Short mmCIF file of C-alpha atoms in Angstrom, two decimals:
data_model
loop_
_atom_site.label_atom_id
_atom_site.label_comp_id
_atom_site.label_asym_id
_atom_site.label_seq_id
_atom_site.Cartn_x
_atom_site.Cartn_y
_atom_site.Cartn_z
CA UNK A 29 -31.66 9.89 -5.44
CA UNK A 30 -29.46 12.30 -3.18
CA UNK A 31 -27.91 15.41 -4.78
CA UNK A 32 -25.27 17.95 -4.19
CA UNK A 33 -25.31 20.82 -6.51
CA UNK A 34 -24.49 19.61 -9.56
CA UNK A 35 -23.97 16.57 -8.53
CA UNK A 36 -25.54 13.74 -8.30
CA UNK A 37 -24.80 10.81 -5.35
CA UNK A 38 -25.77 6.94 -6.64
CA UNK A 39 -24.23 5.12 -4.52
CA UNK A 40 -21.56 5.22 -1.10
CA UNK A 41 -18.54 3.58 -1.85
CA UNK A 42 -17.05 3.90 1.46
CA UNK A 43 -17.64 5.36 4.78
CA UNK A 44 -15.42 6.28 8.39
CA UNK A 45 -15.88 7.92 11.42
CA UNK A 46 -15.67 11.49 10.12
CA UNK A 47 -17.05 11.60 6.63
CA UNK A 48 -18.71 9.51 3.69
CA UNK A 49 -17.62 8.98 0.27
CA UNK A 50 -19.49 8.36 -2.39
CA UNK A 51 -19.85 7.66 -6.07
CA UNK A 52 -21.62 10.17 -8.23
CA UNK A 53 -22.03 11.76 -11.23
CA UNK A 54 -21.44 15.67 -12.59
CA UNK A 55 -24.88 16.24 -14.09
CA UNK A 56 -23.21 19.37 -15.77
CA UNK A 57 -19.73 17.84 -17.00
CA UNK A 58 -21.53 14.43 -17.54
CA UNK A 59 -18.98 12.88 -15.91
CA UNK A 60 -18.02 10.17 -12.81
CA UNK A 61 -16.87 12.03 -9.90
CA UNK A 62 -16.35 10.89 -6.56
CA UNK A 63 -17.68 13.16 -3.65
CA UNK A 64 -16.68 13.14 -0.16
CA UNK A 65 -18.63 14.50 2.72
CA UNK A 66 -18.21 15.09 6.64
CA UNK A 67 -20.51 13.13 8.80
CA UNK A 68 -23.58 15.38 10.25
CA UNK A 69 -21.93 14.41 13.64
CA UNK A 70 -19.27 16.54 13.29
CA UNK A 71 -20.20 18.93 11.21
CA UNK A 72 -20.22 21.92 13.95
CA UNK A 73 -16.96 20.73 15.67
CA UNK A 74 -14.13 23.34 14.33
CA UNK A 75 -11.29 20.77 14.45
CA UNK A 76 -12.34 18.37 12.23
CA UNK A 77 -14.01 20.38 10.01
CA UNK A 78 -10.74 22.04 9.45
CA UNK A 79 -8.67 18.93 9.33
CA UNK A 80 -11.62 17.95 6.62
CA UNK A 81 -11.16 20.70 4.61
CA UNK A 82 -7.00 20.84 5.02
CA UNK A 83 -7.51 17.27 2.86
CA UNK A 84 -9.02 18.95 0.13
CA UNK A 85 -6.47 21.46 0.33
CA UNK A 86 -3.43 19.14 -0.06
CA UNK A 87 -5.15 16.92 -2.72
CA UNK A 88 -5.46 19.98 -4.61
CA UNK A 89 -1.60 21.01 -4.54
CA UNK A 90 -0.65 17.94 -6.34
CA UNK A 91 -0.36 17.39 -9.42
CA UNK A 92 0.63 13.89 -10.61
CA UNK A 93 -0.98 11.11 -11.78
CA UNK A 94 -0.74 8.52 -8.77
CA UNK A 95 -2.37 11.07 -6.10
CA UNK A 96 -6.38 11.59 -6.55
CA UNK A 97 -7.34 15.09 -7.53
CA UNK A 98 -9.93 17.61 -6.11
CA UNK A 99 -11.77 19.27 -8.72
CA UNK A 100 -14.42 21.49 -6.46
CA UNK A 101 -15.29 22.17 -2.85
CA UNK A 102 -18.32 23.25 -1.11
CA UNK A 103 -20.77 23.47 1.35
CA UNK A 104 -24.24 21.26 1.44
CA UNK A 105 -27.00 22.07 4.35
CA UNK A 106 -23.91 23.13 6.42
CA UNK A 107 -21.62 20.52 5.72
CA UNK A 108 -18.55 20.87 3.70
CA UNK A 109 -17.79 18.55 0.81
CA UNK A 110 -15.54 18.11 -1.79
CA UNK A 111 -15.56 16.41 -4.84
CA UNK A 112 -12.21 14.04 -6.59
CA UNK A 113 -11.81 11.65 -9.28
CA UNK A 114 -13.07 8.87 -9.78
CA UNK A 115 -11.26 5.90 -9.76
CA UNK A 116 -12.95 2.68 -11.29
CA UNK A 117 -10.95 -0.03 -10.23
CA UNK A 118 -11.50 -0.21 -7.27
CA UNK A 119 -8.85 -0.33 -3.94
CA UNK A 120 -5.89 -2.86 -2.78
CA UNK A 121 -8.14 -3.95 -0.07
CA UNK A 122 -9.91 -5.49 -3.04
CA UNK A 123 -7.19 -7.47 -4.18
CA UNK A 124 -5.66 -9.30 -0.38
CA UNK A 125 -8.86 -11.61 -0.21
CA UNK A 126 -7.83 -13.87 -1.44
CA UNK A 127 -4.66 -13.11 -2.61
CA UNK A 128 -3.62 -13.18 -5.93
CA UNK A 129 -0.03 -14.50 -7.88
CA UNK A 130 3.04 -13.26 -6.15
CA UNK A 131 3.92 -11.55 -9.92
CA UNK A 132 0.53 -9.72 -9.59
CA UNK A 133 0.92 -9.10 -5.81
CA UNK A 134 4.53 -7.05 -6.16
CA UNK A 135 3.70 -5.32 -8.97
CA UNK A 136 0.50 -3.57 -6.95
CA UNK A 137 3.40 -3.25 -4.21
CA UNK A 138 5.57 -1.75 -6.42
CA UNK A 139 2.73 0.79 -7.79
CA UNK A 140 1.60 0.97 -4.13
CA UNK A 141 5.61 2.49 -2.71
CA UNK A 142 5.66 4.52 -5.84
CA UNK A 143 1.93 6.49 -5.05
CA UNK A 144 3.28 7.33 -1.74
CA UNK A 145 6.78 8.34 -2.64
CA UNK A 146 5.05 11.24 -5.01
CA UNK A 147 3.83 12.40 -1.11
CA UNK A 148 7.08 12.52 0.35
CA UNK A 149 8.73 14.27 -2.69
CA UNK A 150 5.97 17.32 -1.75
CA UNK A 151 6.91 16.75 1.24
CA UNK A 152 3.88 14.88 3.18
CA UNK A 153 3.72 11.94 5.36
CA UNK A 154 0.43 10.01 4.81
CA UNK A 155 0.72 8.19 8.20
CA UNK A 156 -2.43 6.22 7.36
CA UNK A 157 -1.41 4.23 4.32
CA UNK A 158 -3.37 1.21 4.33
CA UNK A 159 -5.20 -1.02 1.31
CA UNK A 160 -8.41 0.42 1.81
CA UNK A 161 -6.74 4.32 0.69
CA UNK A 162 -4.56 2.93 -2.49
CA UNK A 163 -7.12 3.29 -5.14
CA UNK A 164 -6.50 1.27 -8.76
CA UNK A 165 -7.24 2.65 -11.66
CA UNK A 166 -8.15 0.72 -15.07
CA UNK A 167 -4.49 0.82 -16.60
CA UNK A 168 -3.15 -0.58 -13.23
CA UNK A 169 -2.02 2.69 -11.74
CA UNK A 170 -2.12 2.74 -7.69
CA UNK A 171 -3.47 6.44 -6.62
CA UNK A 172 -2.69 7.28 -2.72
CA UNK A 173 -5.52 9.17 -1.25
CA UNK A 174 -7.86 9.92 1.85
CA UNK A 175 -5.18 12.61 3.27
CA UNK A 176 -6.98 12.91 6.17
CA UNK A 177 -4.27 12.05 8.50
CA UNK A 178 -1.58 13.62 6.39
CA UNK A 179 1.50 15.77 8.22
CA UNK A 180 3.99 17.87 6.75
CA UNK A 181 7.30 16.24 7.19
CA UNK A 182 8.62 19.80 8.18
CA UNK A 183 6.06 19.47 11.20
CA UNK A 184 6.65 15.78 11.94
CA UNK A 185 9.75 15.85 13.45
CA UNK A 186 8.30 16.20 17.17
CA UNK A 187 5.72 14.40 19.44
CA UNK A 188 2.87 13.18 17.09
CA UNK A 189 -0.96 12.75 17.98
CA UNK A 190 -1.12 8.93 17.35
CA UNK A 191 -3.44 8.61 14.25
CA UNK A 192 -3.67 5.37 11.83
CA UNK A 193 -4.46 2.00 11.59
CA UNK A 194 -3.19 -0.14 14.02
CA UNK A 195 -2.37 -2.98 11.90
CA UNK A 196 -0.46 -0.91 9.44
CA UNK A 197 0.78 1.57 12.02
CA UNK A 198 4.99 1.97 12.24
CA UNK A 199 5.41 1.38 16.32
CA UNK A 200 6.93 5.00 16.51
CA UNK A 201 3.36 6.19 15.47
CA UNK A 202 1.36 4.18 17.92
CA UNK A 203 3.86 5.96 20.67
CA UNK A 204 3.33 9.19 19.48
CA UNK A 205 7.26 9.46 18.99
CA UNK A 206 8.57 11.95 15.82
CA UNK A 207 7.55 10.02 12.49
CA UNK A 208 9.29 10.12 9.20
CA UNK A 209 9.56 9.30 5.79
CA UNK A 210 10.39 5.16 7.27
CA UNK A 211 6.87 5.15 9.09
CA UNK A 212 5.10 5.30 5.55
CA UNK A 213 7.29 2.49 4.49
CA UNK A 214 5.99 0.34 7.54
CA UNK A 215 3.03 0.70 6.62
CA UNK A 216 3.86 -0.15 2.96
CA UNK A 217 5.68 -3.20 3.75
CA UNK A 218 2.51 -4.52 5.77
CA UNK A 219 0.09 -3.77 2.85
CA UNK A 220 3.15 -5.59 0.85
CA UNK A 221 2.83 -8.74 3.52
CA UNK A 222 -1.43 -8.76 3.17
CA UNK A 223 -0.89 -8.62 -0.49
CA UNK A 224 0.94 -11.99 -0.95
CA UNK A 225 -0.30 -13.59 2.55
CA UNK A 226 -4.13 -12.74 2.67
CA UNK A 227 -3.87 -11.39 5.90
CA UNK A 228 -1.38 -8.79 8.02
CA UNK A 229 1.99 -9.21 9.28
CA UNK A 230 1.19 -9.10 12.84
CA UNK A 231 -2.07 -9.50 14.80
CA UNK A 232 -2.81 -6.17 16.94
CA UNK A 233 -6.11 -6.70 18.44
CA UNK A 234 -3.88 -6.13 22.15
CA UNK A 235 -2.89 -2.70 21.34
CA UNK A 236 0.00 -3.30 23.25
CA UNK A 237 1.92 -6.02 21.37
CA UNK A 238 2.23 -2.77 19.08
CA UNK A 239 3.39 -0.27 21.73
CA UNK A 240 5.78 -2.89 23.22
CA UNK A 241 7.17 -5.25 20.17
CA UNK A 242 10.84 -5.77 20.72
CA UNK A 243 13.38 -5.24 18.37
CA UNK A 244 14.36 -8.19 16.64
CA UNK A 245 10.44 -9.06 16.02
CA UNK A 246 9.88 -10.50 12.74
CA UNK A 247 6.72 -11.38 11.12
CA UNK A 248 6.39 -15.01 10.27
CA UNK A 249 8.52 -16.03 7.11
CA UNK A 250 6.15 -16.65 3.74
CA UNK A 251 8.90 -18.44 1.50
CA UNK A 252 7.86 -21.64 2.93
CA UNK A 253 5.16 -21.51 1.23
CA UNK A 254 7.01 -22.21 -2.34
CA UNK A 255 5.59 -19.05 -3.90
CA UNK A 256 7.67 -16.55 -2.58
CA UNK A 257 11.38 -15.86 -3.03
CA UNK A 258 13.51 -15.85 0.27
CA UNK A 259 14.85 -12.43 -0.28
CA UNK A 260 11.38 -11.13 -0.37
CA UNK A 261 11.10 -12.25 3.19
CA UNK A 262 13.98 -10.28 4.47
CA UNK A 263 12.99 -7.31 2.32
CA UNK A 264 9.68 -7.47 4.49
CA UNK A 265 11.45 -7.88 7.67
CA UNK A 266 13.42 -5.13 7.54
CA UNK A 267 10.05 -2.78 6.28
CA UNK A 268 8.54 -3.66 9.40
CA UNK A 269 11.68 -3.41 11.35
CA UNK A 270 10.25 -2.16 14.83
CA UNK A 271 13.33 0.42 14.63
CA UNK A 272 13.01 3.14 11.83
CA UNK A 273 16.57 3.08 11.19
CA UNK A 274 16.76 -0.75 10.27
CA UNK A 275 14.09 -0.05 7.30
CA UNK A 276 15.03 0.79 3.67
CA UNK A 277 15.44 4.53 3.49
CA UNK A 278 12.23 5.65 1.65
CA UNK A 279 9.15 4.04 -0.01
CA UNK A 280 11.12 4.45 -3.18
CA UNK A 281 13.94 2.62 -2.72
CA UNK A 282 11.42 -0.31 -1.27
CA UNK A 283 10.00 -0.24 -4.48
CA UNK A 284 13.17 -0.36 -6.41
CA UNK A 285 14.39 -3.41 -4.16
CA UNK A 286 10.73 -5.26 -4.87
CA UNK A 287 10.68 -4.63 -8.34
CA UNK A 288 14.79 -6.16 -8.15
CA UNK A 289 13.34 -9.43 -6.32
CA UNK A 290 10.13 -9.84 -9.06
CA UNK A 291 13.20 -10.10 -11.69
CA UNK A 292 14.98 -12.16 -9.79
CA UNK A 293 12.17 -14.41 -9.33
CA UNK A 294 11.61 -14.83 -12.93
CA UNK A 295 14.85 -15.88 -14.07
CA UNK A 296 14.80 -18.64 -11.05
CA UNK A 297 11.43 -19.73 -12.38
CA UNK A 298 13.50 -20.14 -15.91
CA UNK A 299 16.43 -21.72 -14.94
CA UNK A 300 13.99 -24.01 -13.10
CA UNK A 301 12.50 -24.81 -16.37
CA UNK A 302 15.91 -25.26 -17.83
CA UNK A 303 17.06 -27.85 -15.88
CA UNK A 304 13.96 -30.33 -17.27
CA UNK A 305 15.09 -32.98 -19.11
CA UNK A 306 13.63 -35.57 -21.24
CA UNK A 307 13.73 -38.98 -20.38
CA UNK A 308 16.61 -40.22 -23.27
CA UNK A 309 18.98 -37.41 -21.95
CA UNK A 310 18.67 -38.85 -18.40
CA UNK A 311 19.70 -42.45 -19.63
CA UNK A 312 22.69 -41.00 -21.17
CA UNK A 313 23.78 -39.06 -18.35
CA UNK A 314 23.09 -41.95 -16.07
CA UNK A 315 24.95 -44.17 -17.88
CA UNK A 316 28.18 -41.92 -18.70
CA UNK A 317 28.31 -40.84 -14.87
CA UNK A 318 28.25 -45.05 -14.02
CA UNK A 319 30.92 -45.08 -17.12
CA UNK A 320 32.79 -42.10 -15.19
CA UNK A 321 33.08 -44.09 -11.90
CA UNK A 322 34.07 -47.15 -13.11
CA UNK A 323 36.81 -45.56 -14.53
CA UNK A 324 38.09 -44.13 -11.87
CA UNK A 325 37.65 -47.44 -8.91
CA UNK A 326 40.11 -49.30 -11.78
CA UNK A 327 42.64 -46.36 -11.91
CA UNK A 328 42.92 -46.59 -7.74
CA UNK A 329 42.48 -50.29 -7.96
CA UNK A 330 45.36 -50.39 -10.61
#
């Protein structure tokens, strides 16, 4: 059993180049806490550490329900640490393998746009929004966090270090162009894509089919499939429009328009069910629609 102060570490519940989270418990509090700490590796370079603890920071400023909170920060055998919430259910990256219902997958969507709009209201990009970082908690809430590679839109507005995840990465990003409020919503509408499809809009293992896509690129169409509505494709197009400009205007008003489509698919789904009939009715109507035509051959006959 590992410890950190107070607090206990059971068991790492996920890991990246820079640090190590893991799942642990406030021997004090007695309570579930999750604990993040920066690799050994790069423990003594400045940069990151800074950038490490400048996470912490901005998790602590907010205060709302869908962004993880920071509850303490320290230092272990030289290492800084810092110690958040934790969430029990898990991430979206859970939830894409295979996918679930198209009801279930735009709802985690919908919670998903909403998580990151509370960033850009404080006025963050997250520029690394990706399944993996959209925690769930037990009452269905989707929590944004790992901040890591967060940017104050107020600083964002020039030449960008490229930072992210390629297949979730706005093409502005991967050039290291200005990024906005729209590049979140890329990213959102590709974690939108892997929730219904299983798998991500575009395949980016040649990093340049991501530098170089053109601008009428569309990823392939999923209504075929029966189980999504067509308007939910062009909704998706247009979120990972290669040009900022063609995407909806903020992660808010692409949940708004997904949460518009899940209605509309219901009532389709009813009216579907509407137009069932039994097997008496379809006699009748066959038989007054032969009754109907008869009628009219003898009025042109006569």
């Amino acid at each position: 059993m590992k410890q950190i102060g107070r607090y206990r570490l059971d068991e790492v519940e996920g890991f990246g180049a820079f640090a190590t989270v893991w799942r642990g418990f406030d021997v004090e509090l007695e309570t579930p806490v999750a604990v993040k700490v920066l690799a050994e590796n790069w423990a003594h370079h400045a940069d990151v550490r800074e950038r490490f603890l400048a996470e912490a920071r901005l998790l602590r400023q907010i205060h709302d329900p869908r962004v993880v909170r920071v509850h303490d920060i320290g230092t272990h055998e030289d290492r800084p640490f810092f110690v958040m919430d934790y969430v029990s259910g898990g991430t979206v990256a859970d939830r894409v393998k295979p996918p679930g219902s198209t009801e279930d997958a735009l709802r985690l969507a919908v919670e998903c746009a909403r998580a990151v709009q509370v960033l850009h209201d404080e006025g963050m990009l997250h520029r690394d929004v990706k399944p993996s970082n959209l925690l769930i908690a037990e009452d269905g809430r989707v929590l944004v966090a790992d901040l890591g590679s967060a940017k104050r839109l107020a600083e964002a507005s020039g030449v960008t270090v490229t930072t992210g995840t390629p297949a979730y990465m706005a093409p502005e990003q991967a050039r290291g162009a200005p990024v906005g409020p729209r590049s979140d919503v890329y990213s959102l509408g590709a974690v939108t894509y892997e929730l219904l499809s299983g798998r991500p809009p575009y395949d980016v293992s040649d990093p340049g089919t991501l530098l170089h896509r053109s601008n009428d690129s569309r990823p392939a169409p999923l209504a075929s499939s029966g189980t999504v509505p067509r308007n939910l494709d062009h909704l998706l197009a247009s979120s990972l429009a290669t040009r900022p400009d063609d995407r909806p205007e903020s992660a808010a008003a692409f949940a708004d328009t997904l949460e518009q489509i899940a209605g509309g698919a219901k009532v389709r789904h009813v009216r579907r069910v509407r137009r069932e009939v039994s097997p008496g009715l379809a006699i009748t109507l066959a038989v007054l629609v032969f009754a109907a035509s008869a009628a009219a051959t003898w009025f042109l006959i006569g």
